[in-house]
Structure formats: structure tokens, C-alpha cells
Short mmCIF file of C-alpha atoms and ligand atoms in Angstrom, two decimals:
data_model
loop_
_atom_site.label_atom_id
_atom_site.label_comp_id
_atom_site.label_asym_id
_atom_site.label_seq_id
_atom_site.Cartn_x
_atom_site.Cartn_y
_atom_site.Cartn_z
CA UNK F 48 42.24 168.43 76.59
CA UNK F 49 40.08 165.50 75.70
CA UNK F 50 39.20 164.99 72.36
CA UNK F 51 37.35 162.16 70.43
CA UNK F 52 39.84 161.25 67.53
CA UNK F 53 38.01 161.28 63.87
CA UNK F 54 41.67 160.63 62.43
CA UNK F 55 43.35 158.58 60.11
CA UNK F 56 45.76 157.68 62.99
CA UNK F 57 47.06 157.22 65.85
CA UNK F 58 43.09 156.80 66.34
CA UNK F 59 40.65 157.26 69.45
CA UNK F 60 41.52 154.44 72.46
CA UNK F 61 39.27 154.00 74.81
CA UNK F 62 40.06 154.94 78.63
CA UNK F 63 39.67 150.68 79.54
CA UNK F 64 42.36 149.82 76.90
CA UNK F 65 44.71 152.25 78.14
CA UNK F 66 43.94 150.79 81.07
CA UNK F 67 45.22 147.70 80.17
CA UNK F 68 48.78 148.83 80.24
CA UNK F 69 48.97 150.09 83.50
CA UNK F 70 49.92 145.68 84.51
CA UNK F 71 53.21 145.10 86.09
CA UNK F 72 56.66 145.13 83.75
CA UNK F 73 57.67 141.53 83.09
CA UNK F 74 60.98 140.21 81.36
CA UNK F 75 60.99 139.69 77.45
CA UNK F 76 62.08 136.65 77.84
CA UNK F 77 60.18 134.65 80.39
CA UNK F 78 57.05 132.20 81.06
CA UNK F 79 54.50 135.26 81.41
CA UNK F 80 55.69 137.06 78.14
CA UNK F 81 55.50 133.57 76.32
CA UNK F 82 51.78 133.24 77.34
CA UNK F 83 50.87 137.05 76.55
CA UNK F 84 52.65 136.64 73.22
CA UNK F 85 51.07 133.29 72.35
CA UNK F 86 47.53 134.34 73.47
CA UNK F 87 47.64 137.69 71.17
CA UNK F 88 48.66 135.68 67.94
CA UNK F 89 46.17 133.01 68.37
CA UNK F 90 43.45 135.54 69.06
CA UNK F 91 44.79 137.38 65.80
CA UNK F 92 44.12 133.52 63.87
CA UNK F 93 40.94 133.64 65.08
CA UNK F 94 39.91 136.86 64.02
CA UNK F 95 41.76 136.83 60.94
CA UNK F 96 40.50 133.44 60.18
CA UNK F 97 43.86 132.34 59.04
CA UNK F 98 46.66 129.40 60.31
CA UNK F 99 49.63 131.44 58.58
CA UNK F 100 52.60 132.71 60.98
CA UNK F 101 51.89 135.88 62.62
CA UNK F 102 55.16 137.92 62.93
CA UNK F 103 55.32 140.97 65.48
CA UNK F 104 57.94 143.70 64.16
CA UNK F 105 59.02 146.02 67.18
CA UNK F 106 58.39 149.58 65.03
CA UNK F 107 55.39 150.93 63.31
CA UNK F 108 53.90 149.80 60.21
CA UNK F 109 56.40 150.96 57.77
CA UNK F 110 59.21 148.48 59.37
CA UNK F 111 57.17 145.72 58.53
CA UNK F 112 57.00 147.60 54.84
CA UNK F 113 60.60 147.30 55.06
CA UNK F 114 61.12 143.81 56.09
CA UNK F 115 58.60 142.21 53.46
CA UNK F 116 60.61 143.46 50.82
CA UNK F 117 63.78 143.09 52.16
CA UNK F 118 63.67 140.07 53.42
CA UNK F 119 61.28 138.17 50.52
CA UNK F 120 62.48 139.83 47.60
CA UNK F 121 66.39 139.00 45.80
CA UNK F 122 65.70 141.82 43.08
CA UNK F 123 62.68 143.11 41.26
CA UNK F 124 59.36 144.16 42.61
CA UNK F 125 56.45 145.33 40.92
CA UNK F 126 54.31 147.86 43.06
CA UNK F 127 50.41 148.61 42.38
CA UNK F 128 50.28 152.59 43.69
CA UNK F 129 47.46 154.67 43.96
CA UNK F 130 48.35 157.16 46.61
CA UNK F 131 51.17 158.74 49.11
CA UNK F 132 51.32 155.33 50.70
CA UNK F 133 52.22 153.32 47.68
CA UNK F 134 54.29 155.34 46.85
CA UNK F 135 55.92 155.01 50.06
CA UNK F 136 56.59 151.36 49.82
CA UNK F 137 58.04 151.90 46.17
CA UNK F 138 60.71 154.42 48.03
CA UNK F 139 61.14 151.64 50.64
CA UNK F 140 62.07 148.84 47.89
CA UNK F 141 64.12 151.46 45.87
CA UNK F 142 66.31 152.92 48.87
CA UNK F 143 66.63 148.94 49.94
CA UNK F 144 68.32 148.05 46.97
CA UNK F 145 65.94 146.38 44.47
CA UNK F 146 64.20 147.00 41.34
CA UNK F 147 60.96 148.74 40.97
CA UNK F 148 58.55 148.19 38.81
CA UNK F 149 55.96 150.82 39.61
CA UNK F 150 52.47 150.80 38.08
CA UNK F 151 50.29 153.66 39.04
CA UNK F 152 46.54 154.76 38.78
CA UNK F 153 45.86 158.71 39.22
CA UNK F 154 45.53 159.75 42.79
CA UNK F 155 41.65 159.09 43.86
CA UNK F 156 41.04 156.07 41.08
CA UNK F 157 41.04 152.73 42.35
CA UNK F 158 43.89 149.92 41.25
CA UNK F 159 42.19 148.00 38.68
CA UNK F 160 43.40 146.81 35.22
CA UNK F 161 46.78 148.62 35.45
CA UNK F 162 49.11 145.68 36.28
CA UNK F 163 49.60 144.69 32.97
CA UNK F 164 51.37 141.32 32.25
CA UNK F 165 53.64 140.55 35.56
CA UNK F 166 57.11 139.42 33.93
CA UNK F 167 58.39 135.93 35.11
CA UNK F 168 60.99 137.41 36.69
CA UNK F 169 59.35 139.79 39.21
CA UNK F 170 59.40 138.01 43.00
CA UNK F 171 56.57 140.30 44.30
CA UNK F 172 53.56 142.27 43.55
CA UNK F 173 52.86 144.85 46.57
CA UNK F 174 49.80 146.66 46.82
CA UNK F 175 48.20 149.06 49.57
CA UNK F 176 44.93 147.70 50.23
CA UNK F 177 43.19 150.89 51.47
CA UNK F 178 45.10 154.38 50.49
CA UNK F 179 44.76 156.24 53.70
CA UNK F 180 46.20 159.74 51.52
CA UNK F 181 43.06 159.70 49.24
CA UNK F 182 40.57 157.55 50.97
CA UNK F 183 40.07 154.62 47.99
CA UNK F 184 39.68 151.38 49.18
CA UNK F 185 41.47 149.29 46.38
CA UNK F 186 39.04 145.92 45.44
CA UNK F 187 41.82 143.28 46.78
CA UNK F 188 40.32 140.48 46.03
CA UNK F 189 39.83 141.13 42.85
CA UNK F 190 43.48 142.35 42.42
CA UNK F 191 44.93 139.03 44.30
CA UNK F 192 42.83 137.02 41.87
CA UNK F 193 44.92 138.99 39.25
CA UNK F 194 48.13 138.57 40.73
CA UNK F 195 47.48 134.71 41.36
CA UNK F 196 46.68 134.12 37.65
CA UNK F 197 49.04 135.81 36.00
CA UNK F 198 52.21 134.59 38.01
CA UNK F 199 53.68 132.79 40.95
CA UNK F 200 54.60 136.26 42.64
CA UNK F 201 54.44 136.55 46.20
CA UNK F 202 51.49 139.39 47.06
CA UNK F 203 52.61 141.57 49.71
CA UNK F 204 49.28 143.94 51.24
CA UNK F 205 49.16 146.54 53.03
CA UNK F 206 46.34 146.11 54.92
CA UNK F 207 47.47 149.27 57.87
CA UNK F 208 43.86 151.02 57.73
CA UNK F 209 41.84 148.02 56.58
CA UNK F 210 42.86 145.39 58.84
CA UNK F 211 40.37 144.52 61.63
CA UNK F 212 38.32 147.23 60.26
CA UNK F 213 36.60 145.15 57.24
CA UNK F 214 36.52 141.39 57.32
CA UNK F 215 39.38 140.79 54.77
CA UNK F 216 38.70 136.74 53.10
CA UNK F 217 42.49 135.61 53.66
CA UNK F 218 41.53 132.26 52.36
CA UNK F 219 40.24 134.44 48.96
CA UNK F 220 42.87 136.78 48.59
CA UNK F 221 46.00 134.51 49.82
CA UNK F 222 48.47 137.11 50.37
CA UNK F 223 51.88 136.53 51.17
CA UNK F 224 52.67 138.62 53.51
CA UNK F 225 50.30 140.95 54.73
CA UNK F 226 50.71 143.99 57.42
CA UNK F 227 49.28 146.23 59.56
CA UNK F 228 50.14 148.33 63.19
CA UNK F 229 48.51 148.96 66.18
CA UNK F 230 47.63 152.68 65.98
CA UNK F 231 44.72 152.51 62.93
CA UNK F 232 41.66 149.57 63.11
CA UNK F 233 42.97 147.85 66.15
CA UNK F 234 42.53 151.30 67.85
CA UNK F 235 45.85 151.12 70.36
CA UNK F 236 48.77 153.28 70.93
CA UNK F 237 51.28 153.23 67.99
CA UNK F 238 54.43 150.65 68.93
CA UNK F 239 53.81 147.70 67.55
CA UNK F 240 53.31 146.02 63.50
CA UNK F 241 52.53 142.69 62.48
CA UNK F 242 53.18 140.47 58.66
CA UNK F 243 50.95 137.61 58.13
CA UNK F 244 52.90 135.30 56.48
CA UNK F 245 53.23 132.38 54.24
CA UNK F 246 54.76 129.42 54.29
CA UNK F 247 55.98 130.05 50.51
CA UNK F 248 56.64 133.63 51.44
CA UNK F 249 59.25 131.73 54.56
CA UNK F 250 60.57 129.07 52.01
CA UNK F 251 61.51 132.38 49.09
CA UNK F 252 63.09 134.40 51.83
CA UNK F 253 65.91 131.62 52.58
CA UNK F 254 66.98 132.24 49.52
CA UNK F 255 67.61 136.00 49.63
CA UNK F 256 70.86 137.54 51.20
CA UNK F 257 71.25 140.94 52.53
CA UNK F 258 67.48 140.85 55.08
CA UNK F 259 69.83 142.70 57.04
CA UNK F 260 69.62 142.56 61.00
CA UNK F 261 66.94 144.42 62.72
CA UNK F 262 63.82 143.32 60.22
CA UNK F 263 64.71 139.79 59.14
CA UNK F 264 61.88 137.81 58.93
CA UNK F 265 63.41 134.27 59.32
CA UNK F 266 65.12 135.49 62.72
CA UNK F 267 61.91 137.00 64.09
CA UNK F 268 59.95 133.43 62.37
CA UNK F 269 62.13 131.81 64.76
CA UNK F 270 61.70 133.46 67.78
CA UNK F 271 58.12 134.04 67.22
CA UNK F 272 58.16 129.89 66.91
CA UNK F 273 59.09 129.82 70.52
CA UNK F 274 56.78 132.98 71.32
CA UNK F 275 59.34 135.29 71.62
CA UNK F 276 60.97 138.34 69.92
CA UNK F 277 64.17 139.05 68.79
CA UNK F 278 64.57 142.66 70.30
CA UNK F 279 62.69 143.92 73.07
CA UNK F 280 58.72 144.50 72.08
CA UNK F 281 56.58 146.96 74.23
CA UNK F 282 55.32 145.05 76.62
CA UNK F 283 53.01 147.25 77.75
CA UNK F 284 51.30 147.99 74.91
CA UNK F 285 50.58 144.00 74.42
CA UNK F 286 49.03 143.85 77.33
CA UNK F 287 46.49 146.24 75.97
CA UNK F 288 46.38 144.54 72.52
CA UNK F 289 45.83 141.56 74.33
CA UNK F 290 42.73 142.82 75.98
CA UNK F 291 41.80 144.88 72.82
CA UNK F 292 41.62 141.67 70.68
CA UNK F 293 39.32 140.27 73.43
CA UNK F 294 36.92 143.02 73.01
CA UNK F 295 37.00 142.43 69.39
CA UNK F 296 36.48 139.13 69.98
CA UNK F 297 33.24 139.56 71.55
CA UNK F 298 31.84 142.54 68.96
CA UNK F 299 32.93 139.51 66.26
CA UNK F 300 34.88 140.76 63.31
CA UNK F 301 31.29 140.50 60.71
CA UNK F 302 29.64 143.02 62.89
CA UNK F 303 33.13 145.01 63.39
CA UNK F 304 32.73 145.38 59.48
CA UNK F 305 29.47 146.24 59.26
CA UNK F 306 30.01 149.23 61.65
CA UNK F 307 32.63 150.36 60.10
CA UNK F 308 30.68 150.20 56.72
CA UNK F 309 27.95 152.64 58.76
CA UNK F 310 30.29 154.67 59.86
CA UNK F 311 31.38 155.22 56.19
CA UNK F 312 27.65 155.53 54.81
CA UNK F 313 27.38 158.42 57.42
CA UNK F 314 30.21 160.29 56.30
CA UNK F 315 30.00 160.16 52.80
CA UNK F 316 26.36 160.77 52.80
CA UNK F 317 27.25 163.73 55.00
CA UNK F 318 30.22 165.08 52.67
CA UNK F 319 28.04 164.12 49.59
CA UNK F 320 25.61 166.77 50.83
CA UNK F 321 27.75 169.21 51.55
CA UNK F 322 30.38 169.03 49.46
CA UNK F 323 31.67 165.94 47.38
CA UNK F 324 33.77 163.38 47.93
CA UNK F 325 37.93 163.08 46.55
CA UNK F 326 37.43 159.32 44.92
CA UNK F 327 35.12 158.37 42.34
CA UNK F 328 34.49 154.75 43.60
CA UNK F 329 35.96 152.31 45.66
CA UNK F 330 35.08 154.61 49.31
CA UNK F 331 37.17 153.49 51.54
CA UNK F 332 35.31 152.25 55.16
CA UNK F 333 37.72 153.86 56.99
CA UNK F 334 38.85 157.18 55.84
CA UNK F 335 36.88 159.82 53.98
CA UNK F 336 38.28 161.72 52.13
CA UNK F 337 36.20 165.10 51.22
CA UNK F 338 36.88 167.30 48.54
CA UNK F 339 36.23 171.02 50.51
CA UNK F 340 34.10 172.37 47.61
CA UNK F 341 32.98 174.72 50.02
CA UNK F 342 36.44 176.19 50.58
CA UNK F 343 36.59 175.96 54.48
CA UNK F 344 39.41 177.20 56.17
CA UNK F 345 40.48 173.80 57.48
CA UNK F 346 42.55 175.22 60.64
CA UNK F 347 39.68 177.36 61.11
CA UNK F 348 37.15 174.01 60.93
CA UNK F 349 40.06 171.90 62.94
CA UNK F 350 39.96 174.42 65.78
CA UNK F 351 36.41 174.96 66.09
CA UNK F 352 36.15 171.35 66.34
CA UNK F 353 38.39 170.94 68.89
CA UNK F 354 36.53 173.36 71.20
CA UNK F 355 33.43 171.06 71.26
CA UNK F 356 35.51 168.00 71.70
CA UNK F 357 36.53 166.37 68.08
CA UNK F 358 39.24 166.12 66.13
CA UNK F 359 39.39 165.36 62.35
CA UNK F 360 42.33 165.02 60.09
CA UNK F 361 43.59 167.78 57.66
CA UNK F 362 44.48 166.59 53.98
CA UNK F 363 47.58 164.42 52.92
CA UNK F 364 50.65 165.31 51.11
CA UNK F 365 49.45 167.06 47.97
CA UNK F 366 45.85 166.92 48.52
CA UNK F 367 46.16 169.16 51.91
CA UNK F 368 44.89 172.03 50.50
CA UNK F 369 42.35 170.55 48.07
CA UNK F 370 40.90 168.01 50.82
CA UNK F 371 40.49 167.00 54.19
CA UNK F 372 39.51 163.94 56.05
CA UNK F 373 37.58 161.92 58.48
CA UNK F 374 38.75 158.53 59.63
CA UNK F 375 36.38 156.24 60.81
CA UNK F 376 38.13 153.26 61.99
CA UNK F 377 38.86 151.40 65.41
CA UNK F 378 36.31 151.16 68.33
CA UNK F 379 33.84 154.72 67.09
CA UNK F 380 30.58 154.30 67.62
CA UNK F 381 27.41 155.30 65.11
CA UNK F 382 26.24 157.65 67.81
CA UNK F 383 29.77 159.55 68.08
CA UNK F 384 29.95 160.06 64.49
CA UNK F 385 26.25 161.43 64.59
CA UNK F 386 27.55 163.68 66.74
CA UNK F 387 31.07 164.58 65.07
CA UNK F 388 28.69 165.41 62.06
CA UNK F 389 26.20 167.42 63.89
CA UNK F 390 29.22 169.47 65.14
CA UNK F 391 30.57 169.70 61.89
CA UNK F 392 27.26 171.15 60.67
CA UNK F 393 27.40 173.59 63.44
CA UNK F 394 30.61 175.05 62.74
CA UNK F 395 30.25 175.12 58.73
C1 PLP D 58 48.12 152.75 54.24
C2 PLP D 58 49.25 153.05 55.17
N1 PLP D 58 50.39 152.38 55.04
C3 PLP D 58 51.44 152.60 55.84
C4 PLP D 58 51.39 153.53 56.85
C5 PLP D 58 52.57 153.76 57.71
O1 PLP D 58 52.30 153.32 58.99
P1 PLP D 58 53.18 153.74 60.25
O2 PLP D 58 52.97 155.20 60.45
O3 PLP D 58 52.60 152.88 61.33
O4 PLP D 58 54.60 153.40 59.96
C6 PLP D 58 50.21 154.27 57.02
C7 PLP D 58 50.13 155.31 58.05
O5 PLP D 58 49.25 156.14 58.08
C8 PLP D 58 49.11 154.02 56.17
O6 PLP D 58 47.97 154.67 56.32
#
């Protein structure tokens, strides 16, 4: 059954960039990948407005959570959390071996002052730029402006459902290393995750032992030098991407963002309304999170939706009950979400 996705991922794709996978399968390691590989990371420059190293990592966008720590960080890490995926990445450093230093804000507050001092001898500050569990967009400039001042840290972002979605300044906020996937902003299949890296983020990982096999940065640096990747990507799915970032291309990243920030005026103004929204401040542009004040069944409102064609996305972790949410993000148009709301309306 077809369904337009309202969800904080895997997200809708349209029929044209599906499409785009249906191309013939080519070798991993030949002339044709090289230029399909090469034309996707200079499109992502473009876009991104960046020169930094563009690493693909053959997984979703928690590998590349993995591999930024791993491979960049010897021993201690602080992390800024504010939500289900910060605390993710803490688990990630903590099961990989290194030392946390975890600074949190309460779920639904934005990350702002609680950093503290950075000791000299933390390697890396991490920090989730929008927290997909409780819908905050954390202010990242402002917080790489923080991290930049107070020590020589690399700043590792998580940038999964902001990326491509708003117009993030790299030159501004001069992360590290900073990820994202296929399956949120970029609107494709899930499959594919990408770090863009810095050169000081390269020169700090040749120093660390243990970046294990699968995720080590400097192996897939090298390969990527030559257009290539270690282990075999999805081919399949880059030809989409390929043709995706074309599209984007030609709706230009400034007016990307200011659909997306539409899209998020519609559905806060809507949830405002009806019943209020989980964060204080700090909304994110591509998840809204509502607080169901109204006390809506939410499998109830999920399959009522789904009978006249939508699909939203229930609440996360902890805040299932208390919450649910609409995502925003990727190719949806002002005039779908008019109509996701006007169905919502219909069913409450
Ligand atoms: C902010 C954030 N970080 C990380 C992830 C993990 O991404 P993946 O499921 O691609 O591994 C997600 C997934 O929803 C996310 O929203």
C-alpha cells in the first residue's frame, strides 16, 4: 500500500529516484564506478560548500558514529547529549574502548552552556546536531564556536537529520568530522553513510592504534583518494544518490532550507494549536516532536492515517507514550504537508 512517509526515517523517495537504481550492475572496482563515485563526492562539495575529504562508509549512519571515534580518538571523549541519539554515540565510544566524558541537558532542552571547561586532555567533543528522539535542533554554530575556543579538540557532528535539510555554514562551524546517511534529508533508501573530514582530523587518526578493520578511516581515505571503496558499496543505491544530488542541485541547497523551515512552521503551528510541542526552543526543521496533550491513541491516529495515505512516526524510546512525531525532511512538498495536516485534523 502506498503511503506518503511523514517519518523521521527511512523517509518518502520519490518514484524517479527509485528509478534511478534500476541501471545496469557494474564492478566495484572499475572505470564506471570511479566516475559515479567521483561525480557524487564532488556534487556533495558543492552542496556542502566545503573542499574537506568526503568518506563513504558501506553501513548506515551509526558505522560512521563508530569509525569517528574509533578511528580519531586514542582515549577520552567528551560527548554533548541531549537525547536517545547522543546517548547512542556515548554507548558507541564506551563499548569501543575509550573514555567518556558525558555532559547532558534534560531531554527536550537544547545543548547550550553545559560543556563546561574541555580538559586538555580530551581528543574530541561529539555532539548530535539535530536530536531526532525529541525533535531539538541543537544551535551548532554556536556550540562549535565553543568547542573551538576553549580547546584544540576535534568536533565530531552528527548532522544524520540535519544534513542537506538546513544549509549547515561548514566554513563557520569547522567540524572535524561530520556525518550523515542516505535514508533522512537526502531522501534515499538506507545503505549508505558519509564523514566529512579534516585534514587535522586525518593527521590525529595516524596516531591512534586499534581503528580496527571494517571502519578505518585512513584505509577508506585511501581508497576514496583513488575513488574507490574498501569493501563493496551498494552500487545501486549510488546511482540514485547520484541523480538525487542532481535534483538537489537544481532546487539549490538555500531554497532546500527554506522549505524545510516551512515545512516546520506548518507543523508546529499545527501542533501548537492543537496540542503543544515536546521542546521549549531550538524546533528542530526536520522532526516535530508533539507532546499528545490531547491523549490520542497513537495506533489508533497511525492507522487512520494510513487509510487515507500517510504515515507519521510514533514517539522515541521513553517519550513513546508521552509524544509522537512528524518528520519533515527530504524531498516533501508544502502542499503534501497541507494535506498530511488536513488529514490529521480529520481523524482527531
Ligand atoms: C540523529 C541520529 N543519529 C544517528 C542515527 C542512526 O542512524 P542509522 O539508523 O542510519 O544508523 C539516527 C537515526 O535515526 C539519528 O536520527
Amino acid at each position: 500500500l502506498k503511503r506518503l512517509l511523514f517519518t523521521a526515517g527511512p523517509v518518502e523517495v520519490r518514484q524517479e529516484v527509485l528509478d534511478a537504481m534500476r541501471f545496469p550492475m557494474i564492478t566495484h572496482r572499475g572505470g564506471e564506478y570511479k566516475e559515479l563515485h567521483h561525480s557524487i563526492v564532488e556534487r556533495m562539495q558543492r552542496l556542502l560548500r566545503t573542499d574537506n575529504d568526503i568518506l563513504l562508509f558501506v553501513s548506515s549512519a551509526t558505522g560512521a558514529m563508530e569509525a569517528a571515534v574509533r578511528s580519531g580518538v586514542q582515549r577520552k571523549i567528551m560527548h554533548l547529549v541531549s537525547g536517545a541519539f547522543g546517548e547512542r554515540w556515548v554507548e558507541i565510544s564506551k563499548t569501543n574502548g575509550k573514555e567518556v566524558i558525558e555532559r547532558s541537558v534534560p531531554w527536550g532542552a537544547h545543548i547550550s552552556d553545559c560543556m563546561g571547561d574541555v580538559p586538555e586532555d580530551v581528543e574530541a567533543v561529539a555532539v548530535t546536531h539535530n536530536e531526532t528522539s525529541t525533535g531539538v535542533m541543537n544551535p551548532l554554530e554556536q556550540i562549535a564556536e565553543d568547542v573551538h575556543s576553549r580547546s584544540d579538540a576535534l568536533l565530531l557532528v552528527d548532522a544524520v537529520t540535519s544534513a542537506f535539510a538546513v544549509d549547515i555554514d561548514m566554513k563557520k562551524v569547522e567540524p572535524d568530522f561530520l556525518l550523515f546517511g542516505t535514508q533522512k534529508a537526502l531522501a534515499l533508501p538506507p545503505g549508505l553513510a558519509f564523514g566529512v573530514v579534516s585534514q587535522r582530523y586525518l593527521e590525529r587518526c595516524r596516531k591512534v592504534t586499534g581503528r580496527g578493520r571494517y571502519f578505518d578511516v585512513l584505509e577508506i581515505k585511501e581508497f576514496a583518494d583513488r575513488h574507490l571503496c574498501p569493501s563493496t558499496p551498494p552500487i545501486s543505491l549510488m546511482y540514485a544518490l547520484d541523480f538525487q544530488l542532481e535534483r538537489i542541485e537544481k532546487e539549490g541547497m538555500k531554497q532546500r532550507a527554506a522549505r524545510h523551515h516551512e515545512l516546520g512552521e506548518l507543523a508546529r503551528t499545527w501542533a501548537r494549536e492543537r496540542m503543544s510541542l515536546f521542546p521549549q526552543s531550538h524546533f528542530s526543521e526536520t522532526v516535530t516532536c508533539v507532546r499528545n496533550t490531547a491523549g490520542i491513541d497513537y495506533a489508533s491516529l497511525s492507522s487512520a492515517l494510513a487509510e487515507r495515505g500517510f504515515q507519521i512516526s510514533e514517539g522515541y524510546g521513553k517519550l513513546k507514550k508521552e509524544t509522537f512525531r512528524i518528520g519533515h525532511m527530504g524531498d516533501i512538498t508544502v502542499e503534501e504537508m497541507r494535506s498530511l495536516l488536513a488529514a490529521m485534523d480529520e481523524v482527531i
